[in-house]
Amino acid sequence: MKTARRVCERDGCDELVADARGGRIPKYCSGRCRVAAHRARHAIPAELRERRRWVRRDEDKVPLMVKSGRRASSTAPGTWGTYADAVASRHGVGLGYVLRQGDGVVCIDLDHCLWGDRVSDWAQRILDRCPSTFVERSASGSGLHIWGRGEMPRGRRIRRDDGSAVEVYGTGRYIALGERWRSAPLQLADLTEVIDSLT
Ligand SMILES: [Zn+2]
């Protein structure tokens, strides 16, 4: 009988994973690699972790307070919490980060730009213009968020011909976090030029 094999999916590990029970082949060679890969997928830059801007979110993307699970507001700092508390919280289904003017943190939201793991050409052109900065796949799985530094006192929405949109946010808005995109760097770069070039 042929034994199916593949390489462990954790970055940097090249162990072969064998099909042990004739069922699905595990993605990782070991529990250690599985845990390490999970951590890598959910890693977040320190510049975001260290700010008290965290909320939870429910399945309908409603922001929730980390400790009470009651509704949070992206304009009421008293309803935000720390990253550590947000990660430990069991309310809702995931994490959210609130953008606030003065922090100098911005997020470019590329809507509907992923087809599985394939990036649309228009989105790839924007990614290619970005300096080395944190990117994650949106919670919906079909978009990308490019995180960086900049000032964006008002949100900006650029509609594209195909019905998708590019939005840029810097305040009064929370972003539902998904998973780190590929091996995106855990740092925020200045996105001012890229944002200015979006038309
Ligand atoms: Zn491995």
mmCIF file of C-alpha atoms and ligand atoms in Angstrom:
data_model
loop_
_atom_site.group_PDB
_atom_site.id
_atom_site.type_symbol
_atom_site.label_atom_id
_atom_site.label_comp_id
_atom_site.label_asym_id
_atom_site.label_seq_id
_atom_site.Cartn_x
_atom_site.Cartn_y
_atom_site.Cartn_z
ATOM 1 C CA MET A 1 0.000 0.000 0.000
ATOM 2 C CA LYS A 2 1.258 3.444 -0.893
ATOM 3 C CA THR A 3 1.902 5.706 2.051
ATOM 4 C CA ALA A 4 1.045 9.349 1.484
ATOM 5 C CA ARG A 5 3.585 11.777 2.884
ATOM 6 C CA ARG A 6 4.067 15.464 2.977
ATOM 7 C CA VAL A 7 6.354 17.992 4.576
ATOM 8 C CA CYS A 8 5.421 19.526 7.928
ATOM 9 C CA GLU A 9 3.670 22.855 7.269
ATOM 10 C CA ARG A 10 5.424 24.779 9.998
ATOM 11 C CA ASP A 11 7.809 27.380 8.540
ATOM 12 C CA GLY A 12 11.358 26.162 8.748
ATOM 13 C CA CYS A 13 10.541 22.524 9.517
ATOM 14 C CA ASP A 14 11.220 19.979 6.788
ATOM 15 C CA GLU A 15 10.245 16.787 8.612
ATOM 16 C CA LEU A 16 8.072 14.441 6.608
ATOM 17 C CA VAL A 17 4.636 13.739 7.975
ATOM 18 C CA ALA A 18 3.392 10.244 7.283
ATOM 19 C CA ASP A 19 -0.180 9.118 7.116
ATOM 20 C CA ALA A 20 -0.398 7.063 10.251
ATOM 21 C CA ARG A 21 -3.951 5.775 10.261
ATOM 22 C CA GLY A 22 -4.963 5.716 6.637
ATOM 23 C CA GLY A 23 -7.040 8.823 7.142
ATOM 24 C CA ARG A 24 -6.049 12.451 6.731
ATOM 25 C CA ILE A 25 -2.399 13.319 6.771
ATOM 26 C CA PRO A 26 -1.644 15.615 9.697
ATOM 27 C CA LYS A 27 -0.354 19.060 8.725
ATOM 28 C CA TYR A 28 2.459 19.016 11.250
ATOM 29 C CA CYS A 29 5.121 16.512 12.241
ATOM 30 C CA SER A 30 4.567 17.014 15.964
ATOM 31 C CA GLY A 31 2.478 18.735 18.606
ATOM 32 C CA ARG A 32 5.332 21.175 19.043
ATOM 33 C CA CYS A 33 5.176 22.233 15.405
ATOM 34 C CA ARG A 34 1.381 22.484 15.556
ATOM 35 C CA VAL A 35 1.571 24.842 18.547
ATOM 36 C CA ALA A 36 4.412 26.871 17.018
ATOM 37 C CA ALA A 37 2.489 27.258 13.746
ATOM 38 C CA HIS A 38 -0.631 28.364 15.628
ATOM 39 C CA ARG A 39 1.409 30.983 17.499
ATOM 40 C CA ALA A 40 2.965 32.212 14.271
ATOM 41 C CA ARG A 41 -0.460 32.551 12.621
ATOM 42 C CA HIS A 42 -1.768 34.619 15.500
ATOM 43 C CA ALA A 43 1.341 36.686 16.148
ATOM 44 C CA ILE A 44 0.719 40.433 16.316
ATOM 45 C CA PRO A 45 3.234 43.336 16.311
ATOM 46 C CA ALA A 46 4.207 44.666 19.736
ATOM 47 C CA GLU A 47 3.175 48.179 18.620
ATOM 48 C CA LEU A 48 -0.421 46.937 18.552
ATOM 49 C CA ARG A 49 -0.224 44.577 21.536
ATOM 50 C CA GLU A 50 1.091 47.223 23.900
ATOM 51 C CA ARG A 51 -1.794 49.642 23.377
ATOM 52 C CA ARG A 52 -5.023 49.399 25.338
ATOM 53 C CA ARG A 53 -7.174 49.266 22.213
ATOM 54 C CA TRP A 54 -8.524 45.734 22.329
ATOM 55 C CA VAL A 55 -12.031 44.387 22.140
ATOM 56 C CA ARG A 56 -13.608 41.035 21.388
ATOM 57 C CA ARG A 57 -16.090 40.591 18.567
ATOM 58 C CA ASP A 58 -19.028 38.320 17.948
ATOM 59 C CA GLU A 59 -19.959 36.443 14.785
ATOM 60 C CA ASP A 60 -21.762 39.490 13.413
ATOM 61 C CA LYS A 61 -18.670 41.638 13.989
ATOM 62 C CA VAL A 62 -20.244 43.495 16.906
ATOM 63 C CA PRO A 63 -17.435 44.682 19.218
ATOM 64 C CA LEU A 64 -17.630 43.376 22.791
ATOM 65 C CA MET A 65 -15.934 44.474 25.991
ATOM 66 C CA VAL A 66 -13.128 42.120 26.924
ATOM 67 C CA LYS A 67 -14.154 41.474 30.529
ATOM 68 C CA SER A 68 -17.930 41.836 30.637
ATOM 69 C CA GLY A 69 -18.793 40.731 27.108
ATOM 70 C CA ARG A 70 -21.149 43.711 26.861
ATOM 71 C CA ARG A 71 -21.193 45.812 23.744
ATOM 72 C CA ALA A 72 -18.103 47.960 23.202
ATOM 73 C CA SER A 73 -17.832 51.153 21.164
ATOM 74 C CA SER A 74 -14.999 52.195 18.870
ATOM 75 C CA THR A 75 -15.374 55.744 20.190
ATOM 76 C CA ALA A 76 -15.506 54.979 23.950
ATOM 77 C CA PRO A 77 -12.022 54.213 25.328
ATOM 78 C CA GLY A 78 -13.554 52.975 28.578
ATOM 79 C CA THR A 79 -14.874 49.952 26.699
ATOM 80 C CA TRP A 80 -11.455 48.845 25.441
ATOM 81 C CA GLY A 81 -9.011 46.526 27.167
ATOM 82 C CA THR A 82 -5.492 45.161 27.055
ATOM 83 C CA TYR A 83 -4.252 42.611 24.564
ATOM 84 C CA ALA A 84 -3.535 40.088 27.337
ATOM 85 C CA ASP A 85 -7.093 40.360 28.653
ATOM 86 C CA ALA A 86 -8.534 40.195 25.129
ATOM 87 C CA VAL A 87 -6.642 36.999 24.349
ATOM 88 C CA ALA A 88 -7.695 35.437 27.649
ATOM 89 C CA SER A 89 -11.334 36.459 27.198
ATOM 90 C CA ARG A 90 -13.862 33.872 26.060
ATOM 91 C CA HIS A 91 -16.505 36.372 24.968
ATOM 92 C CA GLY A 92 -17.372 36.302 21.270
ATOM 93 C CA VAL A 93 -15.281 34.566 18.646
ATOM 94 C CA GLY A 94 -12.170 36.658 18.157
ATOM 95 C CA LEU A 95 -10.176 39.834 18.607
ATOM 96 C CA GLY A 96 -10.653 43.386 17.456
ATOM 97 C CA TYR A 97 -8.362 46.412 17.544
ATOM 98 C CA VAL A 98 -9.690 49.971 17.790
ATOM 99 C CA LEU A 99 -8.008 52.632 15.678
ATOM 100 C CA ARG A 100 -7.765 55.977 17.386
ATOM 101 C CA GLN A 101 -6.615 59.331 16.107
ATOM 102 C CA GLY A 102 -3.326 60.372 17.657
ATOM 103 C CA ASP A 103 -1.974 56.821 17.860
ATOM 104 C CA GLY A 104 -0.619 57.093 14.342
ATOM 105 C CA VAL A 105 -1.821 53.581 13.479
ATOM 106 C CA VAL A 106 -3.693 53.022 10.221
ATOM 107 C CA CYS A 107 -5.173 50.057 8.427
ATOM 108 C CA ILE A 108 -5.743 49.619 4.693
ATOM 109 C CA ASP A 109 -8.623 47.222 4.130
ATOM 110 C CA LEU A 110 -8.506 45.378 0.815
ATOM 111 C CA ASP A 111 -11.930 43.913 0.362
ATOM 112 C CA HIS A 112 -12.587 40.696 -1.597
ATOM 113 C CA CYS A 113 -9.069 40.399 -2.950
ATOM 114 C CA LEU A 114 -8.356 36.753 -2.113
ATOM 115 C CA TRP A 115 -9.430 33.640 -3.949
ATOM 116 C CA GLY A 116 -8.263 30.910 -1.642
ATOM 117 C CA ASP A 117 -4.593 31.805 -1.298
ATOM 118 C CA ARG A 118 -4.432 33.692 -4.580
ATOM 119 C CA VAL A 119 -4.185 37.484 -4.379
ATOM 120 C CA SER A 120 -5.987 39.601 -6.982
ATOM 121 C CA ASP A 121 -3.637 41.534 -9.243
ATOM 122 C CA TRP A 122 -4.884 44.940 -8.054
ATOM 123 C CA ALA A 123 -4.298 44.001 -4.420
ATOM 124 C CA GLN A 124 -0.884 42.547 -5.181
ATOM 125 C CA ARG A 125 0.113 45.845 -6.809
ATOM 126 C CA ILE A 126 -0.770 47.659 -3.576
ATOM 127 C CA LEU A 127 1.094 45.092 -1.461
ATOM 128 C CA ASP A 128 4.139 45.459 -3.705
ATOM 129 C CA ARG A 129 4.216 49.205 -3.041
ATOM 130 C CA CYS A 130 4.132 48.750 0.731
ATOM 131 C CA PRO A 131 7.259 48.855 2.855
ATOM 132 C CA SER A 132 7.841 45.840 5.094
ATOM 133 C CA THR A 133 4.797 45.924 7.359
ATOM 134 C CA PHE A 134 2.240 43.723 9.108
ATOM 135 C CA VAL A 135 -0.526 42.198 6.964
ATOM 136 C CA GLU A 136 -3.303 39.845 7.983
ATOM 137 C CA ARG A 137 -6.088 37.980 6.271
ATOM 138 C CA SER A 138 -9.458 39.327 7.349
ATOM 139 C CA ALA A 139 -11.690 37.212 9.568
ATOM 140 C CA SER A 140 -13.970 36.607 6.555
ATOM 141 C CA GLY A 141 -11.021 34.991 4.788
ATOM 142 C CA SER A 142 -11.497 36.952 1.550
ATOM 143 C CA GLY A 143 -9.738 40.219 2.307
ATOM 144 C CA LEU A 144 -6.411 41.564 3.534
ATOM 145 C CA HIS A 145 -5.615 44.210 6.137
ATOM 146 C CA ILE A 146 -2.371 46.132 5.750
ATOM 147 C CA TRP A 147 -1.354 47.684 9.072
ATOM 148 C CA GLY A 148 1.080 50.528 9.443
ATOM 149 C CA ARG A 149 1.818 54.001 10.670
ATOM 150 C CA GLY A 150 0.234 57.175 9.356
ATOM 151 C CA GLU A 151 -2.412 59.755 10.176
ATOM 152 C CA MET A 152 -5.916 59.274 8.880
ATOM 153 C CA PRO A 153 -8.251 61.677 10.678
ATOM 154 C CA ARG A 154 -11.081 60.630 8.368
ATOM 155 C CA GLY A 155 -11.685 57.276 6.787
ATOM 156 C CA ARG A 156 -11.330 56.987 3.060
ATOM 157 C CA ARG A 157 -13.080 54.623 0.693
ATOM 158 C CA ILE A 158 -11.935 54.010 -2.860
ATOM 159 C CA ARG A 159 -14.456 52.050 -4.849
ATOM 160 C CA ARG A 160 -13.106 49.863 -7.592
ATOM 161 C CA ASP A 161 -14.730 49.116 -10.954
ATOM 162 C CA ASP A 162 -15.245 45.450 -10.123
ATOM 163 C CA GLY A 163 -17.367 46.296 -7.097
ATOM 164 C CA SER A 164 -14.668 45.702 -4.505
ATOM 165 C CA ALA A 165 -13.231 48.527 -2.452
ATOM 166 C CA VAL A 166 -10.146 49.783 -0.731
ATOM 167 C CA GLU A 167 -10.777 51.482 2.592
ATOM 168 C CA VAL A 168 -8.321 53.262 4.815
ATOM 169 C CA TYR A 169 -9.029 53.794 8.487
ATOM 170 C CA GLY A 170 -7.231 55.602 11.242
ATOM 171 C CA THR A 171 -9.812 56.443 13.858
ATOM 172 C CA GLY A 172 -13.246 55.738 15.292
ATOM 173 C CA ARG A 173 -13.339 52.266 13.914
ATOM 174 C CA TYR A 174 -12.369 48.801 15.003
ATOM 175 C CA ILE A 175 -10.797 46.111 12.846
ATOM 176 C CA ALA A 176 -11.673 42.446 13.348
ATOM 177 C CA LEU A 177 -8.397 40.561 13.312
ATOM 178 C CA GLY A 178 -8.012 37.402 11.290
ATOM 179 C CA GLU A 179 -4.736 35.586 10.764
ATOM 180 C CA ARG A 180 -1.274 36.812 9.910
ATOM 181 C CA TRP A 181 -0.760 36.733 6.153
ATOM 182 C CA ARG A 182 1.999 34.279 5.199
ATOM 183 C CA SER A 183 5.093 35.369 7.115
ATOM 184 C CA ALA A 184 4.269 39.073 7.258
ATOM 185 C CA PRO A 185 6.747 40.997 9.431
ATOM 186 C CA LEU A 186 5.664 41.809 12.998
ATOM 187 C CA GLN A 187 6.252 45.526 12.612
ATOM 188 C CA LEU A 188 4.457 48.624 11.374
ATOM 189 C CA ALA A 189 5.991 50.698 8.589
ATOM 190 C CA ASP A 190 5.012 54.199 7.468
ATOM 191 C CA LEU A 191 2.204 53.876 4.910
ATOM 192 C CA THR A 192 1.738 57.584 4.178
ATOM 193 C CA GLU A 193 3.094 57.382 0.630
ATOM 194 C CA VAL A 194 1.121 54.269 -0.220
ATOM 195 C CA ILE A 195 -2.103 55.815 1.092
ATOM 196 C CA ASP A 196 -1.464 59.027 -0.862
ATOM 197 C CA SER A 197 -0.963 56.997 -4.014
ATOM 198 C CA LEU A 198 -4.308 55.176 -3.754
ATOM 199 C CA THR A 199 -6.766 56.577 -6.231
HETATM 200 ZN ZN ZN B 1 7.486 20.023 11.999
#
